[in-house]
Amino acid sequence: KYIELQVTENVYDCEANLAVLKLYQFNPSHYQTNVTIKILLKAIANLPHPDFSLCKYLIEPDKLREEPLSSVVALGNQLETCDFEEFWQNLASTKSSIPAIGSVMGFTDSVRKFICHVVGISYQKIKTDQLCRILDIKRDQLAVYLEEYGWKLVPDDPSHVFVFNYEETIKTRNISEKIGFPQVKQLAPVLQNAASDCHKRAK
Amino acid sequence: MTSWDEKVGGEPADYGNAVLSANGSYTILPEPVKTFLCNFEAAIRNRNVYDIIQCYEAQFPKLTERFFAKYNWPATQVVTEIVSRSLGGKEPDQLFVILYTEMYYKHIYAHIAGGPSFEDREASYFNYCDFFNFVLGTDTPVTHELPYQLLWDIIDEFIYQFQNFTQYRAKLKNKKDEEISTLRDSVTTWNIHSVLNVLHSLVEKSCINEQLRELASGGDISAVAGEFGERQLYKMLGFFSLIGLCRLHCILGDFFQALKVLENIDVSRLDLYCNVPTCNITTSYYVGFSFMMMRRYEDAIRTLNDALAYHNRVKSSLAGRPDVADYVAKQTDQMCHLLCLCLSLHPMRVDEIVHAQIKEKYNEKNLKLSRMDLDEIANTFQYACPKFLSPVPPNFDLPENYQMNPMRQIKEEFISEIKQQARIPDIRSYLKLYTTLSIEKLAGLMNTEPQVLHRELMCYKHKMQNIVTADAAAAAAAEAPTASSSELDFYIDGDMIHVADTKVARKFGELFIRNILKLEDVNRALTRLDQFIYGVAAGEAGPQAGSARS
C-alpha cells in the first residue's frame, strides 16, 4: 500500500522499497509482480542513484528474465547506458503492454531530470537539436528546461545551448614536487662533510 | 569422527604419567589438559580477563595441536565432571560450560575430517541459544567480563556456522532421504529469523547506536548507555553485532542495508573502537565489497586500501595466532582481488606500498582486467565475493544442489553492470593521449558513429559519478553530493572534447634525501666498526700498532 502511495503522490522511499523486496526474498509466496514493477519504476526514476541495481540484486533472476519485468529492466538498462533515444521509443511501445508505467506519477519528469543531469555533467555546449532529441521534447518546450537549469542559447548561434562553463573547472593540472626547507636541513651536515672531504682530497 | 574415549578402544595411550583406560567410563585426561580446564574455569569465575585471554589464545591452540589435532576434545559432561571434582563437588561456572561447548564445536568445524554432522550443528545452535539467553535473558546484566577477541570470535563463528548450515542444507543432491526429511522438519534450527533476532536484540539491549552517536558528537556516553550498555561485555557484543548484521545483509544481497547498519561507525578509523585485528579486517572487507556493488568505487578503493595497509601493520601481531592466520590470509587476498577489480573500473592513486604489492602479485591479472576480459572479471568476482545465501530453505522435493544459486544470481547482475561499462576503458585510454579531440576523430578511432559516441561519453560520465558522502542515509537522499574523482576528466563543447588530466610529477627529491641519509648512517656505522676493530687490535698488539693506525 505504501508503494501505491509513493506512486500516486510522487514521493520516494528507497529503504522501504528495498525492505519490501527483501520481504519477498524471505517469503517467496508473498511475491507480487505488480508491486515489484512499481518498485523498479520508482528506482529507475531515482537515477543516477544505484537503486535500480540494488533492487535487481534482490529479485530472483528467473523473474527478471520473463515478462513483464524484463521490459522494465530493459528500459532501465537503456537509461543506464544513456541510450536515451532508444528509451523513448521503447517507452512508447511498452506503455501499452504495461499499464503500471502510466500510473507512476512524474515518471517521465524524473527521467528527464536524470537526462538533464547527465547532460549537465558532460557538456559545456550541446547542439539544440540533439538536446531536444534526447529529451524527447519539441523546440518550443525547450524554454522551460533552459530556465530550470540556467542554461542559455548561445547568443550568436541558436543551434547550440550553453550548459556550464567548464573551462574554469576542468583543466589540466600539474602536481609538481615541492621539497621543503626542513627536509633539506636534514641534509646540511651530510653535505657539509662531503664538501670538506672534497676539499681535503683536492689539496 | 572419534571422541577421546573411542580412540583408544583397545590400547592405552601413554602421555607421561597419564594413561587412558580402555573402557571409557573412567577416563584420565593428560594433566596439562586438566590443568587448563580448571584454570579456564577459575579465570571465568573470577572475572580475570587476562587469564582468560591466556587460556583462550595461547593454551587452547597449543593443547589442540598437541593432543587433539584429529580428535574431538572431551565431551562437555566429562569436562564438567572433572572440573566439579577438582572444585570439591561444586558446580562449575555456567558461562564456562557454555564457552567450553562453543569451543568444542568450533574445533569440530575447523579440524575434524568430514566436518560436523547434523546433530553437531543442531547441538551447536542450541548452545549458542543458551549463550544468548544467558546474556540477554536476565533483567539485570550479568557480571562476567570477557576479552574482546573472545566476544568477536563468538559472533563471527555464530554467523559462520549459520552460513555453513545454509550451504549444507542447500546441497541436496547426495543426501540420503532420511537426512532430507530431518532437514525438512527442523525449521527452527539455524533459522534466519532467529539469527537476525539475536543480533538485533544485542544491538538494542546495549543501546550501542545511541552510544556511537553520542561518541561521534562528543557527548556523554554514559547518559545514553542504559543499564546494560554500560557494561563492557554488552557494549562490545552490541558493537560486534552491528558488524555481524552488516555481514549478514551483505551475504543476503542487500548492500544498502549492510552499509546502513554501520552508519554510526566511522569505518576508516575502526581501530578507535576496538583493537581486534580480525574484526577490523573482516569489517573492511564487507564494507568495501558493499561499496563496490553500489558503484561507489572511490569509497570502495579507499576502504580496501586502508584495510590492506592496516593488515601490513598488524601482520606481526597476528603471527602468534595460527588458528586465524589462514582465514585472515584468505580475506586479505580476496580484498586484493577486489581492489584490482575496482582499480580497473576506476583508476585512482593508492598507497605506495599497497600499489607495489598488487603490482607484484597480480600484474597479469590487472592487464586482463583493464582490457575488460569478461571471463577474468567473472573469475575474480567469484573468488573475491562472499558466500552468498538464500534466506529460504530449498525445495526439498527436488534434490539438487542449490547452494551456488544466490552467488550466480549476484554475479550475473554484476557482469551485466560491467558490460554496460565495457567501452569506458577504451575511451579513457584514447582521451589520455589528447588535450582536445573532436568527436569525429574519436569516433573514427573507436570505429563508431558520432551519435553512438555521444551516448558512450555520457555513459562514461554517468557511471564514473560517485557519491562522496560517507553517511549512508544522506547518500540515499535526492541531493547527495556526487563528484567524479577520476584523474582524467573531460567535457564536451559542441563537437570538441576537452580533456583535463592530472599529472603528478615523480617524486625524486624525497627518494634522494632518504637514500643520502641512509648512506650517511651506513658510513658512520662502518667508521665506528673500523675504529672498534682496529682499536681492539691496537690494544692487543700494543701502542705501536695504535699509533701506526692513526
GROMACS .gro file of C-alpha atoms in nm, chain B residues 75-501:
model
  427
  278ALA     CA    1   3.257  -3.405   2.574
  279THR     CA    2   3.109  -3.133   2.791
  280GLN     CA    3   2.973  -3.374   3.054
  281VAL     CA    4   3.318  -3.526   3.106
  282VAL     CA    5   3.473  -3.184   3.142
  283THR     CA    6   3.202  -3.062   3.380
  284GLU     CA    7   3.260  -3.368   3.595
  285ILE     CA    8   3.635  -3.324   3.605
  286VAL     CA    9   3.620  -2.957   3.694
  287SER     CA   10   3.348  -3.010   3.951
  288ARG     CA   11   3.556  -3.285   4.114
  289SER     CA   12   3.852  -3.051   4.132
  290LEU     CA   13   3.631  -2.788   4.294
  291GLY     CA   14   3.527  -3.036   4.559
  292GLY     CA   15   3.184  -3.117   4.423
  293LYS     CA   16   3.069  -2.763   4.335
  294GLU     CA   17   2.910  -2.686   4.001
  295PRO     CA   18   3.146  -2.515   3.760
  296ASP     CA   19   3.055  -2.169   3.640
  297GLN     CA   20   2.770  -2.182   3.389
  298LEU     CA   21   2.937  -1.948   3.145
  299PHE     CA   22   3.242  -2.173   3.148
  300VAL     CA   23   3.030  -2.470   3.041
  301ILE     CA   24   2.872  -2.274   2.757
  302LEU     CA   25   3.201  -2.131   2.637
  303TYR     CA   26   3.373  -2.468   2.651
  304THR     CA   27   3.093  -2.623   2.445
  305GLU     CA   28   3.128  -2.343   2.192
  306MET     CA   29   3.499  -2.408   2.161
  307TYR     CA   30   3.428  -2.781   2.136
  308TYR     CA   31   3.206  -2.737   1.830
  309LYS     CA   32   3.429  -2.473   1.676
  310HIS     CA   33   3.707  -2.729   1.692
  311ILE     CA   34   3.489  -2.983   1.507
  312TYR     CA   35   3.413  -2.736   1.229
  313ALA     CA   36   3.776  -2.641   1.193
  314HIS     CA   37   3.978  -2.954   1.245
  315ILE     CA   38   3.778  -3.273   1.226
  316ALA     CA   39   3.772  -3.451   0.894
  317GLY     CA   40   3.425  -3.477   0.747
  318GLY     CA   41   3.301  -3.174   0.930
  319PRO     CA   42   3.012  -3.161   1.171
  320SER     CA   43   2.713  -3.391   1.145
  321PHE     CA   44   2.358  -3.262   1.153
  322GLU     CA   45   2.336  -3.345   1.524
  323ASP     CA   46   2.655  -3.149   1.588
  324ARG     CA   47   2.516  -2.850   1.401
  325GLU     CA   48   2.191  -2.861   1.588
  326ALA     CA   49   2.361  -2.901   1.927
  327SER     CA   50   2.595  -2.614   1.850
  328TYR     CA   51   2.297  -2.398   1.756
  329PHE     CA   52   2.124  -2.474   2.085
  330ASN     CA   53   2.445  -2.394   2.270
  331TYR     CA   54   2.452  -2.052   2.107
  332CYS     CA   55   2.090  -2.007   2.211
  333ASP     CA   56   2.200  -2.089   2.564
  334PHE     CA   57   2.476  -1.831   2.546
  335PHE     CA   58   2.250  -1.556   2.418
  336ASN     CA   59   1.979  -1.644   2.669
  337PHE     CA   60   2.239  -1.633   2.944
  338VAL     CA   61   2.345  -1.288   2.836
  339LEU     CA   62   2.011  -1.141   2.730
  340GLY     CA   63   1.758  -1.335   2.929
  341THR     CA   64   1.812  -1.161   3.260
  342ASP     CA   65   1.665  -0.842   3.399
  343THR     CA   66   1.996  -0.726   3.531
  344PRO     CA   67   2.319  -0.751   3.339
  345VAL     CA   68   2.548  -1.044   3.409
  346THR     CA   69   2.864  -0.951   3.589
  347HIS     CA   70   3.106  -1.156   3.384
  348GLU     CA   71   3.380  -0.990   3.184
  349LEU     CA   72   3.520  -1.145   2.872
  350PRO     CA   73   3.802  -1.034   2.642
  351TYR     CA   74   3.700  -0.859   2.319
  352GLN     CA   75   3.871  -1.113   2.097
  353LEU     CA   76   3.659  -1.388   2.251
  354LEU     CA   77   3.337  -1.189   2.207
  355TRP     CA   78   3.416  -1.113   1.844
  356ASP     CA   79   3.505  -1.475   1.779
  357ILE     CA   80   3.172  -1.588   1.921
  358ILE     CA   81   2.971  -1.359   1.694
  359ASP     CA   82   3.194  -1.435   1.396
  360GLU     CA   83   3.166  -1.809   1.447
  361PHE     CA   84   2.791  -1.782   1.505
  362ILE     CA   85   2.739  -1.627   1.164
  363TYR     CA   86   2.991  -1.858   1.003
  364GLN     CA   87   2.807  -2.165   1.133
  365PHE     CA   88   2.478  -2.021   1.010
  366GLN     CA   89   2.631  -1.966   0.668
  367ASN     CA   90   2.777  -2.316   0.673
  368PHE     CA   91   2.446  -2.470   0.770
  369THR     CA   92   2.252  -2.289   0.498
  370GLN     CA   93   2.501  -2.408   0.239
  371TYR     CA   94   2.485  -2.760   0.379
  372ARG     CA   95   2.106  -2.752   0.367
  373ALA     CA   96   2.108  -2.641   0.006
  374LYS     CA   97   2.329  -2.927  -0.113
  375LEU     CA   98   2.056  -3.180  -0.157
  376LYS     CA   99   2.195  -3.391  -0.436
  377ASN     CA  100   2.389  -3.656  -0.248
  378LYS     CA  101   2.188  -3.672   0.066
  379LYS     CA  102   2.001  -3.973   0.188
  380ASP     CA  103   1.623  -3.947   0.221
  381GLU     CA  104   1.625  -3.953   0.600
  382GLU     CA  105   1.871  -3.665   0.605
  383ILE     CA  106   1.646  -3.467   0.377
  384SER     CA  107   1.339  -3.532   0.588
  385THR     CA  108   1.528  -3.430   0.906
  386LEU     CA  109   1.623  -3.107   0.736
  387ARG     CA  110   1.272  -3.050   0.618
  388ASP     CA  111   1.134  -3.091   0.969
  389SER     CA  112   1.393  -2.885   1.151
  390VAL     CA  113   1.253  -2.545   1.078
  391THR     CA  114   1.384  -2.377   1.389
  392THR     CA  115   1.748  -2.484   1.373
  393TRP     CA  116   1.960  -2.207   1.231
  394ASN     CA  117   1.654  -2.018   1.122
  395ILE     CA  118   1.743  -1.684   0.963
  396HIS     CA  119   1.482  -1.502   1.164
  397SER     CA  120   1.630  -1.623   1.493
  398VAL     CA  121   1.978  -1.524   1.385
  399LEU     CA  122   1.862  -1.177   1.286
  400ASN     CA  123   1.659  -1.154   1.604
  401VAL     CA  124   1.957  -1.234   1.825
  402LEU     CA  125   2.176  -0.975   1.662
  403HIS     CA  126   1.906  -0.709   1.674
  404SER     CA  127   1.837  -0.783   2.042
  405LEU     CA  128   2.203  -0.745   2.128
  406VAL     CA  129   2.215  -0.414   1.946
  407GLU     CA  130   1.903  -0.290   2.119
  408LYS     CA  131   1.992  -0.406   2.468
  409SER     CA  132   2.330  -0.241   2.463
  410CYS     CA  133   2.196   0.084   2.313
  411ILE     CA  134   2.508   0.075   2.102
  412ASN     CA  135   2.373   0.302   1.827
  413GLU     CA  136   2.288   0.574   2.073
  414GLN     CA  137   2.628   0.539   2.234
  415LEU     CA  138   2.804   0.565   1.898
  416ARG     CA  139   2.605   0.872   1.804
  417GLU     CA  140   2.699   1.038   2.132
  418LEU     CA  141   3.060   0.941   2.079
  419ALA     CA  142   3.062   1.095   1.734
  420SER     CA  143   2.910   1.422   1.854
  421GLY     CA  144   3.138   1.435   2.157
  422GLY     CA  145   2.861   1.389   2.409
  423ASP     CA  146   2.842   1.186   2.726
  424ILE     CA  147   2.811   0.816   2.652
  425SER     CA  148   2.705   0.707   2.998
  426ALA     CA  149   2.395   0.919   2.972
  427VAL     CA  150   2.256   0.709   2.690
  428ALA     CA  151   2.413   0.372   2.761
  429GLY     CA  152   2.145   0.235   2.982
  430GLU     CA  153   2.192  -0.029   3.247
  431PHE     CA  154   2.315  -0.300   3.014
  432GLY     CA  155   2.509  -0.085   2.773
  433GLU     CA  156   2.732   0.046   3.048
  434ARG     CA  157   2.898  -0.289   3.093
  435GLN     CA  158   3.181  -0.362   2.853
  436LEU     CA  159   3.050  -0.710   2.778
  437TYR     CA  160   2.721  -0.581   2.642
  438LYS     CA  161   2.866  -0.278   2.475
  439MET     CA  162   3.117  -0.480   2.277
  440LEU     CA  163   2.865  -0.753   2.199
  441GLY     CA  164   2.639  -0.478   2.064
  442PHE     CA  165   2.920  -0.334   1.857
  443PHE     CA  166   3.021  -0.671   1.715
  444SER     CA  167   2.657  -0.749   1.642
  445LEU     CA  168   2.638  -0.440   1.422
  446ILE     CA  169   2.925  -0.576   1.221
  447GLY     CA  170   2.762  -0.918   1.220
  448LEU     CA  171   2.446  -0.760   1.077
  449CYS     CA  172   2.648  -0.585   0.809
  450ARG     CA  173   2.798  -0.917   0.709
  451LEU     CA  174   2.460  -1.091   0.712
  452HIS     CA  175   2.292  -0.831   0.491
  453CYS     CA  176   2.584  -0.842   0.253
  454ILE     CA  177   2.562  -1.217   0.205
  455LEU     CA  178   2.186  -1.192   0.152
  456GLY     CA  179   2.242  -0.941  -0.127
  457ASP     CA  180   2.116  -0.627   0.044
  458PHE     CA  181   2.416  -0.399   0.020
  459PHE     CA  182   2.227  -0.084   0.108
  460GLN     CA  183   2.120  -0.222   0.444
  461ALA     CA  184   2.469  -0.362   0.503
  462LEU     CA  185   2.610  -0.011   0.488
  463LYS     CA  186   2.318   0.143   0.670
  464VAL     CA  187   2.365  -0.061   0.990
  465LEU     CA  188   2.716   0.076   1.016
  466GLU     CA  189   2.606   0.435   0.968
  467ASN     CA  190   2.719   0.538   1.316
  468ILE     CA  191   3.062   0.384   1.279
  469ASP     CA  192   3.349   0.559   1.108
  470VAL     CA  193   3.481   0.269   0.906
  471SER     CA  194   3.807   0.438   0.822
  472ARG     CA  195   3.904   0.460   1.190
  473LEU     CA  196   3.796   0.122   1.319
  474ASP     CA  197   4.096   0.092   1.545
  475LEU     CA  198   3.948   0.370   1.754
  476TYR     CA  199   3.666   0.147   1.864
  477CYS     CA  200   3.836  -0.180   1.936
  478ASN     CA  201   4.168  -0.341   1.890
  479VAL     CA  202   4.069  -0.674   1.744
  480PRO     CA  203   4.255  -0.709   1.413
  481THR     CA  204   4.038  -0.988   1.274
  482CYS     CA  205   3.728  -0.778   1.333
  483ASN     CA  206   3.871  -0.473   1.159
  484ILE     CA  207   3.985  -0.670   0.858
  485THR     CA  208   3.655  -0.852   0.821
  486THR     CA  209   3.457  -0.528   0.850
  487SER     CA  210   3.664  -0.354   0.586
  488TYR     CA  211   3.617  -0.649   0.354
  489TYR     CA  212   3.237  -0.644   0.372
  490VAL     CA  213   3.216  -0.267   0.364
  491GLY     CA  214   3.449  -0.246   0.065
  492PHE     CA  215   3.250  -0.509  -0.117
  493SER     CA  216   2.919  -0.334  -0.050
  494PHE     CA  217   3.060  -0.003  -0.175
  495MET     CA  218   3.173  -0.171  -0.494
  496MET     CA  219   2.830  -0.322  -0.556
  497MET     CA  220   2.673   0.018  -0.503
  498ARG     CA  221   2.903   0.164  -0.764
  499ARG     CA  222   3.076   0.384  -0.508
  500TYR     CA  223   3.415   0.291  -0.643
  501GLU     CA  224   3.610   0.568  -0.480
  502ASP     CA  225   3.487   0.472  -0.133
  503ALA     CA  226   3.550   0.104  -0.207
  504ILE     CA  227   3.905   0.168  -0.317
  505ARG     CA  228   3.975   0.384  -0.016
  506THR     CA  229   3.835   0.127   0.229
  507LEU     CA  230   4.019  -0.165   0.073
  508ASN     CA  231   4.339   0.036   0.054
  509ASP     CA  232   4.320   0.128   0.422
  510ALA     CA  233   4.243  -0.231   0.514
  511LEU     CA  234   4.543  -0.367   0.327
  512ALA     CA  235   4.771  -0.105   0.480
  513TYR     CA  236   4.632  -0.193   0.823
  514HIS     CA  237   4.693  -0.560   0.759
  515ASN     CA  238   5.055  -0.485   0.675
  516ARG     CA  239   5.088  -0.311   1.008
  517VAL     CA  240   4.934  -0.586   1.220
  518LYS     CA  241   5.077  -0.884   1.035
  519SER     CA  242   5.340  -0.937   1.301
  520SER     CA  243   5.094  -0.936   1.588
  521LEU     CA  244   4.879  -1.194   1.412
  522ALA     CA  245   5.173  -1.427   1.363
  523GLY     CA  246   5.119  -1.568   1.711
  524ARG     CA  247   4.772  -1.694   1.625
  525PRO     CA  248   4.796  -1.978   1.380
  526ASP     CA  249   4.426  -2.059   1.405
  527VAL     CA  250   4.320  -1.735   1.240
  528ALA     CA  251   4.620  -1.694   1.010
  529ASP     CA  252   4.464  -1.887   0.721
  530TYR     CA  253   4.136  -1.706   0.747
  531VAL     CA  254   4.298  -1.362   0.754
  532ALA     CA  255   4.528  -1.451   0.465
  533LYS     CA  256   4.233  -1.558   0.252
  534GLN     CA  257   4.038  -1.243   0.327
  535THR     CA  258   4.330  -1.015   0.251
  536ASP     CA  259   4.381  -1.200  -0.076
  537GLN     CA  260   4.015  -1.150  -0.160
  538MET     CA  261   4.049  -0.782  -0.081
  539CYS     CA  262   4.346  -0.756  -0.317
  540HIS     CA  263   4.134  -0.908  -0.592
  541LEU     CA  264   3.853  -0.664  -0.522
  542LEU     CA  265   4.096  -0.376  -0.526
  543CYS     CA  266   4.231  -0.485  -0.865
  544LEU     CA  267   3.876  -0.503  -0.994
  545CYS     CA  268   3.784  -0.159  -0.865
  546LEU     CA  269   4.103  -0.002  -0.990
  547SER     CA  270   4.045  -0.136  -1.339
  548LEU     CA  271   3.697   0.020  -1.338
  549HIS     CA  272   3.802   0.345  -1.176
  550PRO     CA  273   4.174   0.414  -1.185
  551MET     CA  274   4.288   0.606  -0.883
  552ARG     CA  275   4.601   0.661  -0.683
  553VAL     CA  276   4.651   0.428  -0.392
  554ASP     CA  277   4.900   0.390  -0.112
  555GLU     CA  278   5.254   0.325  -0.242
  556ILE     CA  279   5.316   0.001  -0.056
  557VAL     CA  280   4.978  -0.147  -0.141
  558HIS     CA  281   5.025  -0.048  -0.502
  559ALA     CA  282   5.362  -0.221  -0.511
  560GLN     CA  283   5.214  -0.535  -0.355
  561ILE     CA  284   4.940  -0.555  -0.612
  562LYS     CA  285   5.172  -0.489  -0.900
  563GLU     CA  286   5.400  -0.766  -0.786
  564LYS     CA  287   5.138  -1.036  -0.741
  565TYR     CA  288   4.870  -0.955  -0.993
  566ASN     CA  289   5.031  -0.784  -1.286
  567GLU     CA  290   4.897  -1.024  -1.545
  568LYS     CA  291   4.552  -1.023  -1.394
  569ASN     CA  292   4.548  -0.644  -1.396
  570LEU     CA  293   4.631  -0.640  -1.765
  571LYS     CA  294   4.343  -0.870  -1.843
  572LEU     CA  295   4.105  -0.676  -1.620
  573SER     CA  296   4.191  -0.345  -1.779
  574ARG     CA  297   4.112  -0.493  -2.117
  575MET     CA  298   3.766  -0.581  -1.985
  576ASP     CA  299   3.823  -0.952  -2.027
  577LEU     CA  300   3.481  -1.069  -1.907
  578ASP     CA  301   3.599  -1.415  -1.811
  579GLU     CA  302   3.876  -1.276  -1.597
  580ILE     CA  303   3.633  -1.034  -1.435
  581ALA     CA  304   3.387  -1.315  -1.364
  582ASN     CA  305   3.658  -1.533  -1.214
  583THR     CA  306   3.795  -1.254  -0.999
  584PHE     CA  307   3.448  -1.171  -0.877
  585GLN     CA  308   3.371  -1.530  -0.796
  586TYR     CA  309   3.691  -1.569  -0.596
  587ALA     CA  310   3.657  -1.244  -0.412
  588CYS     CA  311   3.288  -1.240  -0.330
  589PRO     CA  312   3.150  -1.367  -0.002
  590LYS     CA  313   2.945  -1.685   0.009
  591PHE     CA  314   2.602  -1.556  -0.072
  592LEU     CA  315   2.298  -1.722   0.079
  593SER     CA  316   1.932  -1.753   0.012
  594PRO     CA  317   1.718  -1.693   0.318
  595VAL     CA  318   1.462  -1.957   0.229
  596PRO     CA  319   1.502  -2.331   0.255
  597PRO     CA  320   1.548  -2.504  -0.079
  598ASN     CA  321   1.289  -2.711  -0.250
  599PHE     CA  322   1.325  -3.039  -0.060
  600ASP     CA  323   1.124  -3.229  -0.316
  601LEU     CA  324   1.376  -3.168  -0.588
  602PRO     CA  325   1.711  -3.294  -0.463
  603GLU     CA  326   1.955  -3.071  -0.644
  604ASN     CA  327   2.249  -2.866  -0.529
  605TYR     CA  328   2.115  -2.519  -0.473
  606GLN     CA  329   2.393  -2.361  -0.279
  607MET     CA  330   2.555  -2.182  -0.571
  608ASN     CA  331   2.235  -2.017  -0.691
  609PRO     CA  332   2.250  -1.696  -0.486
  610MET     CA  333   2.609  -1.644  -0.589
  611ARG     CA  334   2.529  -1.697  -0.955
  612GLN     CA  335   2.242  -1.452  -0.933
  613ILE     CA  336   2.454  -1.173  -0.794
  614LYS     CA  337   2.740  -1.249  -1.026
  615GLU     CA  338   2.512  -1.227  -1.330
  616GLU     CA  339   2.385  -0.887  -1.226
  617PHE     CA  340   2.736  -0.767  -1.160
  618ILE     CA  341   2.857  -0.882  -1.501
  619SER     CA  342   2.567  -0.710  -1.675
  620GLU     CA  343   2.664  -0.390  -1.492
  621ILE     CA  344   3.022  -0.436  -1.611
  622LYS     CA  345   2.906  -0.494  -1.967
  623GLN     CA  346   2.738  -0.154  -1.955
  624GLN     CA  347   3.077  -0.008  -1.869
  625ALA     CA  348   3.264  -0.208  -2.130
  626ARG     CA  349   3.368   0.079  -2.355
  627ILE     CA  350   3.485   0.310  -2.082
  628PRO     CA  351   3.849   0.193  -2.054
  629ASP     CA  352   3.895   0.231  -2.430
  630ILE     CA  353   3.758   0.585  -2.421
  631ARG     CA  354   3.981   0.661  -2.127
  632SER     CA  355   4.295   0.537  -2.298
  633TYR     CA  356   4.226   0.748  -2.608
  634LEU     CA  357   4.143   1.057  -2.407
  635LYS     CA  358   4.466   1.029  -2.215
  636LEU     CA  359   4.655   1.097  -2.536
  637TYR     CA  360   4.492   1.429  -2.619
  638THR     CA  361   4.407   1.764  -2.470
  639THR     CA  362   4.141   1.839  -2.727
  640LEU     CA  363   3.985   1.597  -2.963
  641SER     CA  364   3.694   1.622  -3.200
  642ILE     CA  365   3.404   1.384  -3.173
  643GLU     CA  366   3.454   1.283  -3.534
  644LYS     CA  367   3.815   1.185  -3.479
  645LEU     CA  368   3.744   0.983  -3.167
  646ALA     CA  369   3.453   0.813  -3.338
  647GLY     CA  370   3.686   0.718  -3.618
  648LEU     CA  371   3.946   0.584  -3.377
  649MET     CA  372   3.691   0.378  -3.195
  650ASN     CA  373   3.508   0.258  -3.502
  651THR     CA  374   3.171   0.401  -3.409
  652GLU     CA  375   2.933   0.668  -3.526
  653PRO     CA  376   2.950   1.015  -3.367
  654GLN     CA  377   2.593   0.965  -3.243
  655VAL     CA  378   2.687   0.649  -3.063
  656LEU     CA  379   2.996   0.816  -2.928
  657HIS     CA  380   2.793   1.096  -2.769
  658ARG     CA  381   2.594   0.830  -2.593
  659GLU     CA  382   2.902   0.644  -2.477
  660LEU     CA  383   3.065   0.959  -2.346
  661MET     CA  384   2.754   1.042  -2.145
  662CYS     CA  385   2.752   0.687  -2.014
  663TYR     CA  386   3.116   0.728  -1.906
  664LYS     CA  387   3.031   1.041  -1.714
  665HIS     CA  388   2.725   0.885  -1.556
  666LYS     CA  389   2.899   0.569  -1.439
  667MET     CA  390   3.200   0.747  -1.301
  668GLN     CA  391   3.000   0.977  -1.079
  669ASN     CA  392   3.048   0.861  -0.723
  670ILE     CA  393   2.852   0.955  -0.420
  671VAL     CA  394   3.104   1.124  -0.198
  672THR     CA  395   2.934   1.132   0.134
  673ALA     CA  396   3.019   0.875   0.398
  674ASP     CA  397   2.677   0.888   0.554
  675ALA     CA  398   2.460   0.612   0.418
  676ALA     CA  399   2.138   0.794   0.488
  677ALA     CA  400   2.246   1.111   0.313
  678ALA     CA  401   2.364   0.906   0.022
  679ALA     CA  402   2.011   0.791  -0.042
  680ALA     CA  403   1.877   1.144  -0.033
  681ALA     CA  404   1.786   1.309  -0.356
  682GLU     CA  405   2.057   1.570  -0.347
  683ALA     CA  406   2.354   1.363  -0.245
  684PRO     CA  407   2.675   1.532  -0.344
  685THR     CA  408   2.839   1.350  -0.627
  686ALA     CA  409   3.168   1.407  -0.793
  687SER     CA  410   3.388   1.238  -1.039
  688SER     CA  411   3.724   1.194  -0.885
  689SER     CA  412   3.878   1.015  -1.171
  690GLU     CA  413   4.209   1.174  -1.253
  691LEU     CA  414   4.109   1.205  -1.612
  692ASP     CA  415   3.818   1.438  -1.673
  693PHE     CA  416   3.660   1.587  -1.983
  694TYR     CA  417   3.374   1.797  -2.110
  695ILE     CA  418   3.212   1.821  -2.448
  696ASP     CA  419   3.193   2.158  -2.615
  697GLY     CA  420   2.968   2.119  -2.914
  698ASP     CA  421   3.175   1.884  -3.122
  699MET     CA  422   3.503   1.909  -2.938
  700ILE     CA  423   3.608   1.712  -2.636
  701HIS     CA  424   3.833   1.894  -2.396
  702VAL     CA  425   4.038   1.667  -2.178
  703ALA     CA  426   4.190   1.750  -1.844
  704ASP     CA  427   4.448   1.524  -1.697
   0.00000   0.00000   0.00000
